[in-house]
């Protein structure tokens, strides 16, 4: 009888233990399924190309397609109004401490150290980066020789090139001025899924050729051909040819020792983003940077807009929309 009781006691205890193990396994699996969403931080702040309009639009697509948490950081004035001309402040950069991807579109910023360090610490962490157009000259420090490294060396090292020149302010927003095609040897690149040649409003940046060369392991995937060029008028095509890379991938290894994926494009005119193909390249590039190229459909990421995107044209001064405040990304 004693043996029978012991058997039943052993059976009950074993059953209870198995139940607990199953519960722990289930909780563990649910924990995997419920892990935190990706956090993508968009850093805006340029006084020419309306990044304060294009980047929130892309952020909304990223949130929808990747089910990601998105944060958009803006240049603000003291009243909390978006002011791209305020070069010494970008709000919310502390979000980079928890970011899985930084998307940056800034121009000639003079950020204080506390804000600049959020960007520096992120870049050196080895996490992926996506950059647009004027991020080749993201910063401009003229009054402190200890900071001039940020003006040219830093973007060239991280993104592959610094600011050099472009082919001229022709037909701003009136007509396209650059023909965009794929690099023939890169047609199978996942970033180019759904790509078709198009004409861009962005005048062509010079990043490679003459006395200049894309740095690091930069691998061009899109080429631009300038259809209107001041350098052609001036007879400088030996230094600044009509054809130049407009999108490339590269890596950057920071202080962490981790190799980060970097996708960069010199496209960025606000009207370019009206074109689905430009949004597709941008979203595909974001997927690739995050290591999610296998999730890019054969026709590219869905970039159909849920809201109307009607940005102001590019230009300096008060060309941006006035009295805009940051709004949550729905």
mmCIF file with all atom_site columns, N, CA and C in Angstrom, residues 204-236:
data_model
loop_
_atom_site.group_PDB
_atom_site.id
_atom_site.type_symbol
_atom_site.label_atom_id
_atom_site.label_alt_id
_atom_site.label_comp_id
_atom_site.label_asym_id
_atom_site.label_entity_id
_atom_site.label_seq_id
_atom_site.pdbx_PDB_ins_code
_atom_site.Cartn_x
_atom_site.Cartn_y
_atom_site.Cartn_z
_atom_site.occupancy
_atom_site.B_iso_or_equiv
_atom_site.pdbx_formal_charge
_atom_site.auth_seq_id
_atom_site.auth_comp_id
_atom_site.auth_asym_id
_atom_site.auth_atom_id
_atom_site.pdbx_PDB_model_num
ATOM 1  N N  . UNK A 1 204 ? 22.156 66.583 -59.882 1.00 0.00 ? 204 UNK A N  1
ATOM 2  C CA . UNK A 1 204 ? 23.114 65.517 -59.613 1.00 0.00 ? 204 UNK A CA 1
ATOM 3  C C  . UNK A 1 204 ? 24.266 65.987 -58.737 1.00 0.00 ? 204 UNK A C  1
ATOM 4  N N  . UNK A 1 205 ? 24.489 65.266 -57.637 1.00 0.00 ? 205 UNK A N  1
ATOM 5  C CA . UNK A 1 205 ? 25.665 65.488 -56.798 1.00 0.00 ? 205 UNK A CA 1
ATOM 6  C C  . UNK A 1 205 ? 26.870 64.792 -57.415 1.00 0.00 ? 205 UNK A C  1
ATOM 7  N N  . UNK A 1 206 ? 28.026 65.431 -57.298 1.00 0.00 ? 206 UNK A N  1
ATOM 8  C CA . UNK A 1 206 ? 29.269 64.768 -57.674 1.00 0.00 ? 206 UNK A CA 1
ATOM 9  C C  . UNK A 1 206 ? 29.829 64.061 -56.451 1.00 0.00 ? 206 UNK A C  1
ATOM 10 N N  . UNK A 1 207 ? 30.039 62.748 -56.586 1.00 0.00 ? 207 UNK A N  1
ATOM 11 C CA . UNK A 1 207 ? 30.603 61.974 -55.465 1.00 0.00 ? 207 UNK A CA 1
ATOM 12 C C  . UNK A 1 207 ? 31.765 61.086 -55.905 1.00 0.00 ? 207 UNK A C  1
ATOM 13 N N  . UNK A 1 208 ? 31.937 60.908 -57.232 1.00 0.00 ? 208 UNK A N  1
ATOM 14 C CA . UNK A 1 208 ? 32.964 59.982 -57.708 1.00 0.00 ? 208 UNK A CA 1
ATOM 15 C C  . UNK A 1 208 ? 33.456 60.436 -59.085 1.00 0.00 ? 208 UNK A C  1
ATOM 16 N N  . UNK A 1 209 ? 34.782 60.451 -59.266 1.00 0.00 ? 209 UNK A N  1
ATOM 17 C CA . UNK A 1 209 ? 35.363 60.859 -60.547 1.00 0.00 ? 209 UNK A CA 1
ATOM 18 C C  . UNK A 1 209 ? 36.221 62.090 -60.406 1.00 0.00 ? 209 UNK A C  1
ATOM 19 N N  . UNK A 1 210 ? 37.114 62.297 -61.382 1.00 0.00 ? 210 UNK A N  1
ATOM 20 C CA . UNK A 1 210 ? 38.045 63.402 -61.289 1.00 0.00 ? 210 UNK A CA 1
ATOM 21 C C  . UNK A 1 210 ? 38.980 63.193 -60.110 1.00 0.00 ? 210 UNK A C  1
ATOM 22 N N  . UNK A 1 211 ? 39.029 64.145 -59.204 1.00 0.00 ? 211 UNK A N  1
ATOM 23 C CA . UNK A 1 211 ? 39.911 64.048 -58.028 1.00 0.00 ? 211 UNK A CA 1
ATOM 24 C C  . UNK A 1 211 ? 39.253 63.335 -56.854 1.00 0.00 ? 211 UNK A C  1
ATOM 25 N N  . UNK A 1 212 ? 38.043 62.796 -57.073 1.00 0.00 ? 212 UNK A N  1
ATOM 26 C CA . UNK A 1 212 ? 37.274 62.245 -55.955 1.00 0.00 ? 212 UNK A CA 1
ATOM 27 C C  . UNK A 1 212 ? 36.910 60.789 -56.201 1.00 0.00 ? 212 UNK A C  1
ATOM 28 N N  . UNK A 1 213 ? 36.771 60.063 -55.105 1.00 0.00 ? 213 UNK A N  1
ATOM 29 C CA . UNK A 1 213 ? 36.392 58.663 -55.198 1.00 0.00 ? 213 UNK A CA 1
ATOM 30 C C  . UNK A 1 213 ? 35.527 58.301 -53.987 1.00 0.00 ? 213 UNK A C  1
ATOM 31 N N  . UNK A 1 214 ? 34.452 57.563 -54.240 1.00 0.00 ? 214 UNK A N  1
ATOM 32 C CA . UNK A 1 214 ? 33.652 57.065 -53.123 1.00 0.00 ? 214 UNK A CA 1
ATOM 33 C C  . UNK A 1 214 ? 34.548 56.268 -52.182 1.00 0.00 ? 214 UNK A C  1
ATOM 34 N N  . UNK A 1 215 ? 34.365 56.444 -50.898 1.00 0.00 ? 215 UNK A N  1
ATOM 35 C CA . UNK A 1 215 ? 35.279 55.865 -49.929 1.00 0.00 ? 215 UNK A CA 1
ATOM 36 C C  . UNK A 1 215 ? 34.809 54.514 -49.394 1.00 0.00 ? 215 UNK A C  1
ATOM 37 N N  . UNK A 1 216 ? 35.762 53.822 -48.772 1.00 0.00 ? 216 UNK A N  1
ATOM 38 C CA . UNK A 1 216 ? 35.464 52.529 -48.143 1.00 0.00 ? 216 UNK A CA 1
ATOM 39 C C  . UNK A 1 216 ? 35.051 51.491 -49.161 1.00 0.00 ? 216 UNK A C  1
ATOM 40 N N  . UNK A 1 217 ? 34.118 50.642 -48.748 1.00 0.00 ? 217 UNK A N  1
ATOM 41 C CA . UNK A 1 217 ? 33.655 49.563 -49.634 1.00 0.00 ? 217 UNK A CA 1
ATOM 42 C C  . UNK A 1 217 ? 32.345 49.932 -50.320 1.00 0.00 ? 217 UNK A C  1
ATOM 43 N N  . UNK A 1 218 ? 32.179 51.219 -50.620 1.00 0.00 ? 218 UNK A N  1
ATOM 44 C CA . UNK A 1 218 ? 30.955 51.701 -51.273 1.00 0.00 ? 218 UNK A CA 1
ATOM 45 C C  . UNK A 1 218 ? 30.701 50.946 -52.577 1.00 0.00 ? 218 UNK A C  1
ATOM 46 N N  . UNK A 1 219 ? 29.454 50.530 -52.764 1.00 0.00 ? 219 UNK A N  1
ATOM 47 C CA . UNK A 1 219 ? 29.064 49.759 -53.955 1.00 0.00 ? 219 UNK A CA 1
ATOM 48 C C  . UNK A 1 219 ? 27.861 50.444 -54.604 1.00 0.00 ? 219 UNK A C  1
ATOM 49 N N  . UNK A 1 220 ? 28.090 51.230 -55.664 1.00 0.00 ? 220 UNK A N  1
ATOM 50 C CA . UNK A 1 220 ? 26.983 51.943 -56.318 1.00 0.00 ? 220 UNK A CA 1
ATOM 51 C C  . UNK A 1 220 ? 25.951 50.982 -56.893 1.00 0.00 ? 220 UNK A C  1
ATOM 52 N N  . UNK A 1 221 ? 24.673 51.365 -56.744 1.00 0.00 ? 221 UNK A N  1
ATOM 53 C CA . UNK A 1 221 ? 23.600 50.555 -57.330 1.00 0.00 ? 221 UNK A CA 1
ATOM 54 C C  . UNK A 1 221 ? 22.714 51.376 -58.273 1.00 0.00 ? 221 UNK A C  1
ATOM 55 N N  . UNK A 1 222 ? 22.740 52.706 -58.142 1.00 0.00 ? 222 UNK A N  1
ATOM 56 C CA . UNK A 1 222 ? 22.014 53.580 -59.059 1.00 0.00 ? 222 UNK A CA 1
ATOM 57 C C  . UNK A 1 222 ? 22.959 54.648 -59.594 1.00 0.00 ? 222 UNK A C  1
ATOM 58 N N  . UNK A 1 223 ? 22.777 55.002 -60.864 1.00 0.00 ? 223 UNK A N  1
ATOM 59 C CA . UNK A 1 223 ? 23.580 56.025 -61.520 1.00 0.00 ? 223 UNK A CA 1
ATOM 60 C C  . UNK A 1 223 ? 22.661 57.135 -62.016 1.00 0.00 ? 223 UNK A C  1
ATOM 61 N N  . UNK A 1 224 ? 23.110 58.372 -61.833 1.00 0.00 ? 224 UNK A N  1
ATOM 62 C CA . UNK A 1 224 ? 22.375 59.513 -62.353 1.00 0.00 ? 224 UNK A CA 1
ATOM 63 C C  . UNK A 1 224 ? 23.108 60.153 -63.521 1.00 0.00 ? 224 UNK A C  1
ATOM 64 N N  . UNK A 1 225 ? 22.350 60.627 -64.488 1.00 0.00 ? 225 UNK A N  1
ATOM 65 C CA . UNK A 1 225 ? 22.914 61.355 -65.633 1.00 0.00 ? 225 UNK A CA 1
ATOM 66 C C  . UNK A 1 225 ? 22.296 62.739 -65.640 1.00 0.00 ? 225 UNK A C  1
ATOM 67 N N  . UNK A 1 226 ? 23.130 63.774 -65.503 1.00 0.00 ? 226 UNK A N  1
ATOM 68 C CA . UNK A 1 226 ? 22.647 65.148 -65.467 1.00 0.00 ? 226 UNK A CA 1
ATOM 69 C C  . UNK A 1 226 ? 22.260 65.615 -66.869 1.00 0.00 ? 226 UNK A C  1
ATOM 70 N N  . UNK A 1 227 ? 21.019 66.068 -67.009 1.00 0.00 ? 227 UNK A N  1
ATOM 71 C CA . UNK A 1 227 ? 20.556 66.542 -68.311 1.00 0.00 ? 227 UNK A CA 1
ATOM 72 C C  . UNK A 1 227 ? 20.732 68.050 -68.476 1.00 0.00 ? 227 UNK A C  1
ATOM 73 N N  . UNK A 1 228 ? 21.023 68.746 -67.362 1.00 0.00 ? 228 UNK A N  1
ATOM 74 C CA . UNK A 1 228 ? 21.370 70.171 -67.397 1.00 0.00 ? 228 UNK A CA 1
ATOM 75 C C  . UNK A 1 228 ? 22.508 70.367 -66.413 1.00 0.00 ? 228 UNK A C  1
ATOM 76 N N  . UNK A 1 229 ? 23.617 70.907 -66.900 1.00 0.00 ? 229 UNK A N  1
ATOM 77 C CA . UNK A 1 229 ? 24.819 70.932 -66.072 1.00 0.00 ? 229 UNK A CA 1
ATOM 78 C C  . UNK A 1 229 ? 25.601 72.220 -66.233 1.00 0.00 ? 229 UNK A C  1
ATOM 79 N N  . UNK A 1 230 ? 25.832 72.892 -65.125 1.00 0.00 ? 230 UNK A N  1
ATOM 80 C CA . UNK A 1 230 ? 26.692 74.064 -65.128 1.00 0.00 ? 230 UNK A CA 1
ATOM 81 C C  . UNK A 1 230 ? 28.135 73.671 -65.415 1.00 0.00 ? 230 UNK A C  1
ATOM 82 N N  . UNK A 1 231 ? 28.526 72.480 -64.958 1.00 0.00 ? 231 UNK A N  1
ATOM 83 C CA . UNK A 1 231 ? 29.897 72.025 -65.217 1.00 0.00 ? 231 UNK A CA 1
ATOM 84 C C  . UNK A 1 231 ? 30.121 71.758 -66.699 1.00 0.00 ? 231 UNK A C  1
ATOM 85 N N  . UNK A 1 232 ? 29.076 71.351 -67.401 1.00 0.00 ? 232 UNK A N  1
ATOM 86 C CA . UNK A 1 232 ? 29.199 71.185 -68.853 1.00 0.00 ? 232 UNK A CA 1
ATOM 87 C C  . UNK A 1 232 ? 29.354 72.550 -69.517 1.00 0.00 ? 232 UNK A C  1
ATOM 88 N N  . UNK A 1 233 ? 28.557 73.513 -69.065 1.00 0.00 ? 233 UNK A N  1
ATOM 89 C CA . UNK A 1 233 ? 28.639 74.870 -69.607 1.00 0.00 ? 233 UNK A CA 1
ATOM 90 C C  . UNK A 1 233 ? 30.033 75.456 -69.384 1.00 0.00 ? 233 UNK A C  1
ATOM 91 N N  . UNK A 1 234 ? 30.602 75.152 -68.203 1.00 0.00 ? 234 UNK A N  1
ATOM 92 C CA . UNK A 1 234 ? 31.908 75.706 -67.840 1.00 0.00 ? 234 UNK A CA 1
ATOM 93 C C  . UNK A 1 234 ? 33.084 74.882 -68.372 1.00 0.00 ? 234 UNK A C  1
ATOM 94 N N  . UNK A 1 235 ? 32.797 73.759 -69.038 1.00 0.00 ? 235 UNK A N  1
ATOM 95 C CA . UNK A 1 235 ? 33.859 72.922 -69.585 1.00 0.00 ? 235 UNK A CA 1
ATOM 96 C C  . UNK A 1 235 ? 34.632 72.149 -68.537 1.00 0.00 ? 235 UNK A C  1
ATOM 97 N N  . UNK A 1 236 ? 33.954 71.730 -67.455 1.00 0.00 ? 236 UNK A N  1
ATOM 98 C CA . UNK A 1 236 ? 34.626 71.021 -66.364 1.00 0.00 ? 236 UNK A CA 1
ATOM 99 C C  . UNK A 1 236 ? 34.242 69.547 -66.253 1.00 0.00 ? 236 UNK A C  1
#
